[in-house]
Tab-separated table of C-alpha atoms in Angstrom:
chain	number	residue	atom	x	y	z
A	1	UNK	CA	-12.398	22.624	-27.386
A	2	UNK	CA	-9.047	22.237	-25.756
A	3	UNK	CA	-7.834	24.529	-22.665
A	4	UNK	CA	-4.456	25.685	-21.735
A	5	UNK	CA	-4.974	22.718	-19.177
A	6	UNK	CA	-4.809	20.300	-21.888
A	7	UNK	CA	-4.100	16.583	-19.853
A	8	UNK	CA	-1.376	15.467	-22.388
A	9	UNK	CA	0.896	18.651	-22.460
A	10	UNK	CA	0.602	18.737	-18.623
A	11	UNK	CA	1.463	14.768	-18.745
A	12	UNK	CA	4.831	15.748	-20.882
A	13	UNK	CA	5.833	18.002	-18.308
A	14	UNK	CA	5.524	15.929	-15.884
A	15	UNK	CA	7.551	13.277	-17.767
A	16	UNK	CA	10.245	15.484	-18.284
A	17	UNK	CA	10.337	17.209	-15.205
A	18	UNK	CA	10.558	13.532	-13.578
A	19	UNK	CA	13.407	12.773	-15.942
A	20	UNK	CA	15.551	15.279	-14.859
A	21	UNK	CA	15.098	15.475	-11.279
A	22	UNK	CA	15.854	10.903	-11.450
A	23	UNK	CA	19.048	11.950	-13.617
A	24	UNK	CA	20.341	14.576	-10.933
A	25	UNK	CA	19.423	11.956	-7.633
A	26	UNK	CA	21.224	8.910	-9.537
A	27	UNK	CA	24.052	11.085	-10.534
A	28	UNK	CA	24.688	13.635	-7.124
A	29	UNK	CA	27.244	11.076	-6.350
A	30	UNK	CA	29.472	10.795	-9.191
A	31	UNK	CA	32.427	12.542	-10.483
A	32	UNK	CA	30.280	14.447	-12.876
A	33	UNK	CA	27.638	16.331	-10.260
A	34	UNK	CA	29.833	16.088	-7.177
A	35	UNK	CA	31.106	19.758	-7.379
A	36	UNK	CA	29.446	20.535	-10.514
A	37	UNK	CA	27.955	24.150	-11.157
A	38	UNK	CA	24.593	22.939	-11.309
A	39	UNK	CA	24.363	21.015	-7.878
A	40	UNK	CA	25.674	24.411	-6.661
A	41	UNK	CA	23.095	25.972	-7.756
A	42	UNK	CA	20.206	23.661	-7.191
A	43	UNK	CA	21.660	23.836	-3.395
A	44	UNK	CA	21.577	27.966	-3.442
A	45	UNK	CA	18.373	28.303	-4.832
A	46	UNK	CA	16.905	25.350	-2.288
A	47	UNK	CA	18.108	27.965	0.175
A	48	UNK	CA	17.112	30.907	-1.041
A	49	UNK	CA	13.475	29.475	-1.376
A	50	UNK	CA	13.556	28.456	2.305
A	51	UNK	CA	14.291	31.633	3.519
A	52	UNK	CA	11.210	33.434	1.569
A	53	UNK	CA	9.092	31.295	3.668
A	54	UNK	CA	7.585	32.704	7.039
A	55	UNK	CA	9.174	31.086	9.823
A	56	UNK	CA	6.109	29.665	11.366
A	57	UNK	CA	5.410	28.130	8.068
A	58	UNK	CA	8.953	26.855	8.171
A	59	UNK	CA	8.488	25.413	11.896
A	60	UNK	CA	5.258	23.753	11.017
A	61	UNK	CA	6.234	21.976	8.313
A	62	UNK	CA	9.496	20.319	9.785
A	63	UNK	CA	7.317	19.284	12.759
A	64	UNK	CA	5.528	17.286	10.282
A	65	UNK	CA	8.412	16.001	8.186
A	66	UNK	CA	10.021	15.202	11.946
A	67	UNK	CA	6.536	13.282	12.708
A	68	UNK	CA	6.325	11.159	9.320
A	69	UNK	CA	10.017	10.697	8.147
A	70	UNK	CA	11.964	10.412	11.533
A	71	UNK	CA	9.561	8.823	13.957
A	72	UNK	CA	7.971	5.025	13.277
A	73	UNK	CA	4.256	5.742	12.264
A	74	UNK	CA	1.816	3.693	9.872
A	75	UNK	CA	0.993	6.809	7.871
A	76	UNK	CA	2.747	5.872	4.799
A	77	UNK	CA	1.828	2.236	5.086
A	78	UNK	CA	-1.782	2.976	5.364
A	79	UNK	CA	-1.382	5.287	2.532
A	80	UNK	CA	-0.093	2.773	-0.119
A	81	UNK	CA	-2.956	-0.150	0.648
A	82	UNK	CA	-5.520	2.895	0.191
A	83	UNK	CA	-3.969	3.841	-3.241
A	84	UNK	CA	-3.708	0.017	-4.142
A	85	UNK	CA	-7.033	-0.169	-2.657
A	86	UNK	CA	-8.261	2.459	-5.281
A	87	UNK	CA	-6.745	1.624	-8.147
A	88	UNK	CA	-8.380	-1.945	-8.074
A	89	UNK	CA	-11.582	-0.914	-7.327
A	90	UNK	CA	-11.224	1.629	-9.757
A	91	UNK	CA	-10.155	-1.437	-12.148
A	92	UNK	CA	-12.356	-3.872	-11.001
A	93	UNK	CA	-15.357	-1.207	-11.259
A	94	UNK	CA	-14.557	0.405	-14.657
A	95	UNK	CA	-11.866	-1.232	-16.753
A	96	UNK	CA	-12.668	-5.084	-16.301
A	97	UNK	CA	-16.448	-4.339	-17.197
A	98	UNK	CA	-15.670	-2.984	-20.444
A	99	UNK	CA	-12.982	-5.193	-21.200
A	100	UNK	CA	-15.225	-8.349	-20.882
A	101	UNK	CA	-17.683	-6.556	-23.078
A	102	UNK	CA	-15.547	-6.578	-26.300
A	103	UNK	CA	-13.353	-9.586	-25.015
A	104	UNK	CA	-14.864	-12.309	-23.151
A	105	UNK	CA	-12.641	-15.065	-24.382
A	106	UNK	CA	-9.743	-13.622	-21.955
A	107	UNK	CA	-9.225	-13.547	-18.432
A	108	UNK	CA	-8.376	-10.148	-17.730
A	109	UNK	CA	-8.609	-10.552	-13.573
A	110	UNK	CA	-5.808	-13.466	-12.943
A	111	UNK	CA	-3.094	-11.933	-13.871
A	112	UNK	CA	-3.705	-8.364	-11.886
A	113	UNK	CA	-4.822	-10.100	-9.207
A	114	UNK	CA	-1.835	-12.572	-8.905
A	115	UNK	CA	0.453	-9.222	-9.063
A	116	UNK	CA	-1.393	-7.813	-6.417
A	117	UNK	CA	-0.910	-11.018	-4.452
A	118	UNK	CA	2.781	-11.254	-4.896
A	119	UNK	CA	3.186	-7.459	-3.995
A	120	UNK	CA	1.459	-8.015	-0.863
A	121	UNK	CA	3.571	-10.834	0.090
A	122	UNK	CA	6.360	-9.371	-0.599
A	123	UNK	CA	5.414	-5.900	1.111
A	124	UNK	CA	4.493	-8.064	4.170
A	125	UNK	CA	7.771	-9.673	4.455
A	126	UNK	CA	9.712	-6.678	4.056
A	127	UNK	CA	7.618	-5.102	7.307
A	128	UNK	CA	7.867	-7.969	9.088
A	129	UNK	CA	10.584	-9.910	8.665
A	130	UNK	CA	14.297	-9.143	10.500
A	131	UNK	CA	16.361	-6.547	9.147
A	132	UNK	CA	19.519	-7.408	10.742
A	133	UNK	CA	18.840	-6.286	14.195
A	134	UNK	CA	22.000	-6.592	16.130
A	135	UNK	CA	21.751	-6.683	19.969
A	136	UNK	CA	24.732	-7.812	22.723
A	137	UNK	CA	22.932	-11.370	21.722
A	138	UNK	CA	23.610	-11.450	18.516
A	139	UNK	CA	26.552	-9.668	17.609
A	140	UNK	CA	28.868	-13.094	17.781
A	141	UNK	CA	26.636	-13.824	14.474
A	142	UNK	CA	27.314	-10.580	12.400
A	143	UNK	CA	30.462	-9.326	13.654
A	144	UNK	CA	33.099	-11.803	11.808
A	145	UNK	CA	30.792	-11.623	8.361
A	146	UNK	CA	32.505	-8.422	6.728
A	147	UNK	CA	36.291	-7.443	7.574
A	148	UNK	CA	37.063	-3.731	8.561
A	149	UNK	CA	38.337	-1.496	5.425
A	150	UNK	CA	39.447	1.497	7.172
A	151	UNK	CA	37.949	3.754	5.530
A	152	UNK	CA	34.212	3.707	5.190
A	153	UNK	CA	34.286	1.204	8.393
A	154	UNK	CA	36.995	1.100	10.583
A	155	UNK	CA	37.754	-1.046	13.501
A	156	UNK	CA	37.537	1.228	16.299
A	157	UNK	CA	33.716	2.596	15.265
A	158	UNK	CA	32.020	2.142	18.393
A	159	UNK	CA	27.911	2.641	18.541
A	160	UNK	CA	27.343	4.752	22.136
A	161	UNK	CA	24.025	3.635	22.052
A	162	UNK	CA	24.441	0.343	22.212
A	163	UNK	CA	27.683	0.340	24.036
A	164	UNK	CA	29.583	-1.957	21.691
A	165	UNK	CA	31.973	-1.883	18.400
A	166	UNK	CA	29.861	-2.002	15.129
A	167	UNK	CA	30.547	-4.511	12.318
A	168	UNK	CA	31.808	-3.712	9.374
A	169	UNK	CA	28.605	-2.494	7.178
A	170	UNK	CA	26.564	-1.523	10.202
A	171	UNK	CA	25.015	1.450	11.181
A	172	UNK	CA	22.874	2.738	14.369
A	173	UNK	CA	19.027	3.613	12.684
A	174	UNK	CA	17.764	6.641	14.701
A	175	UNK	CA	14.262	6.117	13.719
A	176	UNK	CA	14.246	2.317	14.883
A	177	UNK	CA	16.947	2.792	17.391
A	178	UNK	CA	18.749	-0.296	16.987
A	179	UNK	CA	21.720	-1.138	15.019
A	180	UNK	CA	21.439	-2.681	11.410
A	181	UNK	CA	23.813	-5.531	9.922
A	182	UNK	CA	24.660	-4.031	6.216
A	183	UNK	CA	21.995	-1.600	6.701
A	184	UNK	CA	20.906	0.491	3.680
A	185	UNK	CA	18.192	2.688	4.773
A	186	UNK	CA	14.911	3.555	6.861
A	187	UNK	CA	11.993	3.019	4.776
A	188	UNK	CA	8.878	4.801	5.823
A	189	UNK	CA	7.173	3.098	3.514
A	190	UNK	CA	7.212	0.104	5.041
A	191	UNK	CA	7.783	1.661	8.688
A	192	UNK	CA	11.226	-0.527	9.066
A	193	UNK	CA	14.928	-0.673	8.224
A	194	UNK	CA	16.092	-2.168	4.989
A	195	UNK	CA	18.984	-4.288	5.973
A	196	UNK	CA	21.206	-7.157	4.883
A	197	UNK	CA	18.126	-9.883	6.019
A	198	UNK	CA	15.441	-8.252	4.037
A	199	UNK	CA	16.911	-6.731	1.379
A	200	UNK	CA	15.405	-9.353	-0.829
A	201	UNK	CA	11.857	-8.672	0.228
A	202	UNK	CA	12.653	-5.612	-0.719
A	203	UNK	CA	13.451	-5.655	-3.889
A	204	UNK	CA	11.084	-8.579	-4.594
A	205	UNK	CA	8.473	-5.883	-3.333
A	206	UNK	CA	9.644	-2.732	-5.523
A	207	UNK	CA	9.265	-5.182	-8.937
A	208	UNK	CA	6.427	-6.675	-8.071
A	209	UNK	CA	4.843	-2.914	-7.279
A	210	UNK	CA	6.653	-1.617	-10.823
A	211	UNK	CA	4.764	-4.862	-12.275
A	212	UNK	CA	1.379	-4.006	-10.453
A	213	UNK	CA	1.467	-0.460	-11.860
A	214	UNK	CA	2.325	-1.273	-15.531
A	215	UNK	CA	-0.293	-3.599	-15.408
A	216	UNK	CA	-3.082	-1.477	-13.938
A	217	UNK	CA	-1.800	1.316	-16.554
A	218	UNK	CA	-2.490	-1.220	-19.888
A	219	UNK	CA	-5.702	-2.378	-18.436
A	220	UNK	CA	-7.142	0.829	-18.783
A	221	UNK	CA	-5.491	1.778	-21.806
A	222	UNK	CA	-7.280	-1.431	-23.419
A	223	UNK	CA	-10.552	-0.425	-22.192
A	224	UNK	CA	-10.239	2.609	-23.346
A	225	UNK	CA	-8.969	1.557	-26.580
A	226	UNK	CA	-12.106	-0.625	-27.160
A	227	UNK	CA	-14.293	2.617	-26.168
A	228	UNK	CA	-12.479	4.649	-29.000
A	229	UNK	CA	-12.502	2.321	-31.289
A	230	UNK	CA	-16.129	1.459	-30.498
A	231	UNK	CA	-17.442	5.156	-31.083
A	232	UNK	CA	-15.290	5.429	-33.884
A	233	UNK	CA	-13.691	8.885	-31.946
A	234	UNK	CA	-10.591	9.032	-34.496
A	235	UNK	CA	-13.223	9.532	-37.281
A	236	UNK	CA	-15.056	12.649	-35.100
A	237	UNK	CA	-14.006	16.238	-35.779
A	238	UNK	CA	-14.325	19.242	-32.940
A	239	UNK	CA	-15.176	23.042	-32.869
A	240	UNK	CA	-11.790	25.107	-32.720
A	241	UNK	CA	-12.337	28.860	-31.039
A	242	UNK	CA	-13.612	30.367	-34.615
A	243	UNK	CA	-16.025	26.920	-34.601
A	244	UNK	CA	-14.423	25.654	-37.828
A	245	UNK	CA	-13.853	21.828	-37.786
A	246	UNK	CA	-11.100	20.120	-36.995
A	247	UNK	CA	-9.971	16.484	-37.265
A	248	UNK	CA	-9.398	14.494	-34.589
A	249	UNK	CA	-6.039	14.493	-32.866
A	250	UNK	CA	-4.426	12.955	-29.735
A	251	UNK	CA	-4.517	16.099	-27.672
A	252	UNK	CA	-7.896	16.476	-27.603
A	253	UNK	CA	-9.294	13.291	-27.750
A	254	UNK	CA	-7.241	12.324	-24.461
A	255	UNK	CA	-9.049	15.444	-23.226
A	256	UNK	CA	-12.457	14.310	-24.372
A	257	UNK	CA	-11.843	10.971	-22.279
A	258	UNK	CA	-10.431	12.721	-19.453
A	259	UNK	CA	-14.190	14.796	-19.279
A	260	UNK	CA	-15.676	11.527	-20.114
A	261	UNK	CA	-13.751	8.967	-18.691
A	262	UNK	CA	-12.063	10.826	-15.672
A	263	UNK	CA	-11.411	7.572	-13.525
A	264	UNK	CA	-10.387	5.487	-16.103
A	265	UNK	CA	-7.576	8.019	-17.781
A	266	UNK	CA	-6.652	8.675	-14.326
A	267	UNK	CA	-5.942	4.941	-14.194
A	268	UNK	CA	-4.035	4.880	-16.808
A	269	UNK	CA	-1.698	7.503	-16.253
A	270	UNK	CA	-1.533	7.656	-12.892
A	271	UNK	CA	-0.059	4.480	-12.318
A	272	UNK	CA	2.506	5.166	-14.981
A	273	UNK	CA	3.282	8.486	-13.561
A	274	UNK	CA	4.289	6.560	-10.204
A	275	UNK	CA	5.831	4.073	-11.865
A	276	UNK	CA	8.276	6.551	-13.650
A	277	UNK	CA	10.444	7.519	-10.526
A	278	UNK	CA	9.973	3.708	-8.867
A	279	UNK	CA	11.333	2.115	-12.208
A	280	UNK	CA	14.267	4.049	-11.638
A	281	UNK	CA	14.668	3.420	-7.772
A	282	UNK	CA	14.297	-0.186	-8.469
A	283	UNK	CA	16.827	0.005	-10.981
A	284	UNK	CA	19.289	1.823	-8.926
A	285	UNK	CA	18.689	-0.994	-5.656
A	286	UNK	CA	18.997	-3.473	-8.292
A	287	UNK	CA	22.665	-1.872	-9.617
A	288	UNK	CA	23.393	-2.201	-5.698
A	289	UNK	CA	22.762	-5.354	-4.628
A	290	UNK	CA	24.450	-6.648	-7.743
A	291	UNK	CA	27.587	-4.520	-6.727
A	292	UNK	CA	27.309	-5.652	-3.476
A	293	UNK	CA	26.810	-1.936	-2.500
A	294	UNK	CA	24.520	-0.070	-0.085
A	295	UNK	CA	22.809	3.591	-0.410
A	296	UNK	CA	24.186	4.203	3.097
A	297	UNK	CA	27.698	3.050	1.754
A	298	UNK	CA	27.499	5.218	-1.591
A	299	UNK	CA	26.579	8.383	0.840
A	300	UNK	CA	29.201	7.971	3.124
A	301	UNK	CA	31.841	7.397	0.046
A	302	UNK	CA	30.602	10.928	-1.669
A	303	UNK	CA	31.053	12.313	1.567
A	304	UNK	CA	34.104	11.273	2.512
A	305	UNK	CA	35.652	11.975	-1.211
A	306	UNK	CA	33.998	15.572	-0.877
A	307	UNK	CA	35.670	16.157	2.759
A	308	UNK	CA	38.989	15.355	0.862
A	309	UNK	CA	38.668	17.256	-2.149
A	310	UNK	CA	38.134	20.459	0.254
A	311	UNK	CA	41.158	19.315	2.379
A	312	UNK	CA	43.458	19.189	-0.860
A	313	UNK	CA	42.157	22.569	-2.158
A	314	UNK	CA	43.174	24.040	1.093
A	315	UNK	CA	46.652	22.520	0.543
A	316	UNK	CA	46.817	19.575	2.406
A	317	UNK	CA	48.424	16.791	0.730
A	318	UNK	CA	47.202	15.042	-2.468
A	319	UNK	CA	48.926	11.159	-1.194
A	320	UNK	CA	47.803	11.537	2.397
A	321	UNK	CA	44.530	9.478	3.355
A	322	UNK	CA	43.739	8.435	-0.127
A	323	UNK	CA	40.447	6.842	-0.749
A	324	UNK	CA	39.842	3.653	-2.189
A	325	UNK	CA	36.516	2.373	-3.498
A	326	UNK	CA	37.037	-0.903	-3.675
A	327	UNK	CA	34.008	-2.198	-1.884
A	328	UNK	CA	32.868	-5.569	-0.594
A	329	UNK	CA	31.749	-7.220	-4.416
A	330	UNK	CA	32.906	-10.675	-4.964
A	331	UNK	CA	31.329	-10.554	-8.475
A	332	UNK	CA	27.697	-10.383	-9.662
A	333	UNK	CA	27.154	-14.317	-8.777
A	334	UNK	CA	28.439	-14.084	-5.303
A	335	UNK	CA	26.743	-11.074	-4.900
A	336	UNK	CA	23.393	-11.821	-5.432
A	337	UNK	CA	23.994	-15.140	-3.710
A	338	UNK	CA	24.897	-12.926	-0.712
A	339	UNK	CA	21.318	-11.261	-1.082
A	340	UNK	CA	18.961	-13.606	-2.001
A	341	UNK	CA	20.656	-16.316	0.807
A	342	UNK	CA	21.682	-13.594	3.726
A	343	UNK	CA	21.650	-16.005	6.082
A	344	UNK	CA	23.901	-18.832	4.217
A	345	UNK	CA	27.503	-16.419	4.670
A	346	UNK	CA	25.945	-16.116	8.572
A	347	UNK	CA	26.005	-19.385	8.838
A	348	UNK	CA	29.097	-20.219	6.817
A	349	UNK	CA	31.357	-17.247	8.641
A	350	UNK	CA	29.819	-17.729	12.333
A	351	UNK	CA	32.044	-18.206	15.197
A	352	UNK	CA	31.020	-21.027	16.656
A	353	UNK	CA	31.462	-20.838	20.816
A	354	UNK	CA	29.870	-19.113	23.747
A	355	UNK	CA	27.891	-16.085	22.426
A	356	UNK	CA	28.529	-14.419	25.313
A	357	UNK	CA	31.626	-14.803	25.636
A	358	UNK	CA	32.083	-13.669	21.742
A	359	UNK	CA	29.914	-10.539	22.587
A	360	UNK	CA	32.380	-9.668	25.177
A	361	UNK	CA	35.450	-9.525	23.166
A	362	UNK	CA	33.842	-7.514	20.666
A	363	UNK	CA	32.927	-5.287	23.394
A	364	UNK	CA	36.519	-4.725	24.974
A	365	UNK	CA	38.092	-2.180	22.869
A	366	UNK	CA	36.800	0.960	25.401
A	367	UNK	CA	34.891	4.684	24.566
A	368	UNK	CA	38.628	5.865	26.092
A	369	UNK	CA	41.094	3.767	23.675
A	370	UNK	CA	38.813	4.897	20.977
A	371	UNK	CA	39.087	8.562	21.727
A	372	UNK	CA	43.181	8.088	22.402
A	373	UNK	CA	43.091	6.790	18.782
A	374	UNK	CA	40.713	9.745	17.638
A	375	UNK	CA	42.978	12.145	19.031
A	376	UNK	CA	46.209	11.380	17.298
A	377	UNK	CA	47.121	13.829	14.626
A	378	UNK	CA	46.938	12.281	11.116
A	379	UNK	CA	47.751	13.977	7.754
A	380	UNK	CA	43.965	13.356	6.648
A	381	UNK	CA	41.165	13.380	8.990
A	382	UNK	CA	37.963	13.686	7.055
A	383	UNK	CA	35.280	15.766	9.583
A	384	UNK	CA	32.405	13.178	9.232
A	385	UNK	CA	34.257	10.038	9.696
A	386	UNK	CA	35.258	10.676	13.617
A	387	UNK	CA	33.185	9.180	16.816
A	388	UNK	CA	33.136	12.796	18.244
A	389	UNK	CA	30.033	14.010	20.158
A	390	UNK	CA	30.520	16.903	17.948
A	391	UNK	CA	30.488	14.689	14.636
A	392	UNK	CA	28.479	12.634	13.034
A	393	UNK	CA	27.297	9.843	14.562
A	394	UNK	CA	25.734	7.819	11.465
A	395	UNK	CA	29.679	7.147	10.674
């Protein structure tokens, strides 16, 4: 008989639960959950949980999100070829068997396999392949591609680890400690930068994974439709607690296949329950790169907006250092022209000459001009978009 720890109500949960928390990350930037009452709280109560927890506990476990989120390892690589690893053996071993039982006319194995293929290609790529890497050797090639806005990039943005002014749509990665032409961000995932050279990797990879899961998911649904429908389980009754009869229903007969069947349910919604949240990432990248926007970009624009929002409430003026998001989009063709063909508009917009001599004009505007022009009293100063020691140095 069914448990309080009935798979399908537990499943619905989860759904919903999923739901909401996608909504609130796809939405934190906007004008509606920007200041809103709920992000408020969210942000209090994140708090407020942190602080019940011992401090040890607390130290321990930001050495380990230090280790795997801000320092290059292969953990979360090796992770994701061991779950793709299981799920097709689990496939291979479970569903295809059964499915060639009751259909023999199909090929049930090409089409997973050919997914799995193209996900690996595309996965390799996106580790391998150049981000964007700029160095004093290259920067003749990305420097003239995007033009300085003045807001989110400005002219005088000078990396001090690399000793030389960014391009527009750069930014210095931390992890990988190199600057990134039109980075987006660190991926640990795939142990690399996402930048404007393998963006389309990228995304090739997060479809072809979305594909890979919905496929893996209906495979074992179909096998275990043929089981149902083999043992005639909709026709079967079960004991309630007073051991009267009951008909069938879907509650408990996805319970009786989870007890039966745990591998192949797991299969089923597993993949489905991953590919919930990556649908939506992909979807998101997708709305990006058609917008010729990055994540990193969108971040630094809510941040910016919310430093001057707090500056007007405090009375500063409303028409001083307005914001424009305007953005680099040259409509959705051009766009994803600009993606899929990164290195066409490096080509097209190179300077042609001496790339040293192009490396060292981009390097003469000096650390001490910069910090004259820093210093210069402005109506609007936003506190995260300065090249202070004290400020933030991702902008």
């Amino acid at each position: 008989s069914p448990t309080m720890f009935d798979l399908l109500p537990l499943l619905i949960a989860y759904l919903a639960i999923c739901t909401a928390l996608l909504t609130l990350y796809f939405l934190s930037d906007t004008k509606l959950l920007r200041n809103s009452p709920l992000k408020t709280y969210l942000i209090r109560s994140y708090k407020s949980t942190v602080r019940l927890c011992p401090i040890a506990i607390r130290r321990t476990i930001a050495e380990l999100v230090t280790v795997l989120l801000y320092r290059r390892n292969t953990a979360f690589q090796c992770l994701l070829v061991g779950l793709l690893g299981l799920g097709y053996f689990i496939m291979l071993r479970d569903a295809i068997p059964i499915l060639y039982h009751w259909d023999y006319h199909s090929n049930h194995v090409f089409l997973p396999l050919l997914l799995l293929f193209t996900c690996l290609c595309f996965y390799a790529c996106t580790c391998l392949s150049d981000p964007g890497e700029i160095t004093e050797r290259t920067l003749y090639k990305y420097q003239p591609v995007y033009g300085h806005d003045g807001q989110l990039f400005r002219d005088d943005s000078c990396c001090r680890t690399c000793g030389f002014v960014r391009p527009a749509r750069s930014r210095h990665c931390d992890t990988c400690d190199v600057c990134i032409h039109r980075y987006d961000h660190h991926c640990v995932w795939t142990n690399c930068c996402i930048g404007g050279l393998n963006l389309r990797y990228f995304l090739g990879f997060l479809v072809s994974l979305c594909c890979v899961c919905l496929n893996a998911s209906w495979l074992a649904i179909e096998s275990l439709g043929h089981v149902v429908s083999a043992h005639r389980m909709w026709e079967a009754v079960w004991l309630d607690a007073e051991n009267r009869q009951q008909p069938m229903n879907l509650r408990v007969l996805v319970q009786h296949l989870f007890v039966t069947y745990p591998r192949l349910v797991l299969l089923a919604f597993g993949p489905v329950l991953v590919a919930l949240p990556l649908i939506g990432y992909t979807c998101y990248h997708l709305y990006l790169a058609g917008t010729n926007q990055t994540g990193y970009e969108r971040r630094k624009l809510a941040n910016l907006l919310a430093e001057r929002q707090r500056y007007c409430r405090l009375g500063g003026d409303v028409n001083a250092g307005a914001i424009s998001a305007t953005g680099f989009g040259r409509g959705w063709r051009q766009n994803w022209r600009e993606v899929l063909l990164p290195h066409d508009r490096l080509g097209r917009d190179r300077v042609y000459g001496s790339s040293s001599s192009a490396a060292a004009s981009a390097r003469r505007t000096s650390f001490s001009s910069s910090k004259r022009r820093n210093n210069v009293a402005t109506d609007y100063a936003p506190a995260g978009s300065t090249n202070s020691s004290g400020g933030m140095r991702d902008l």
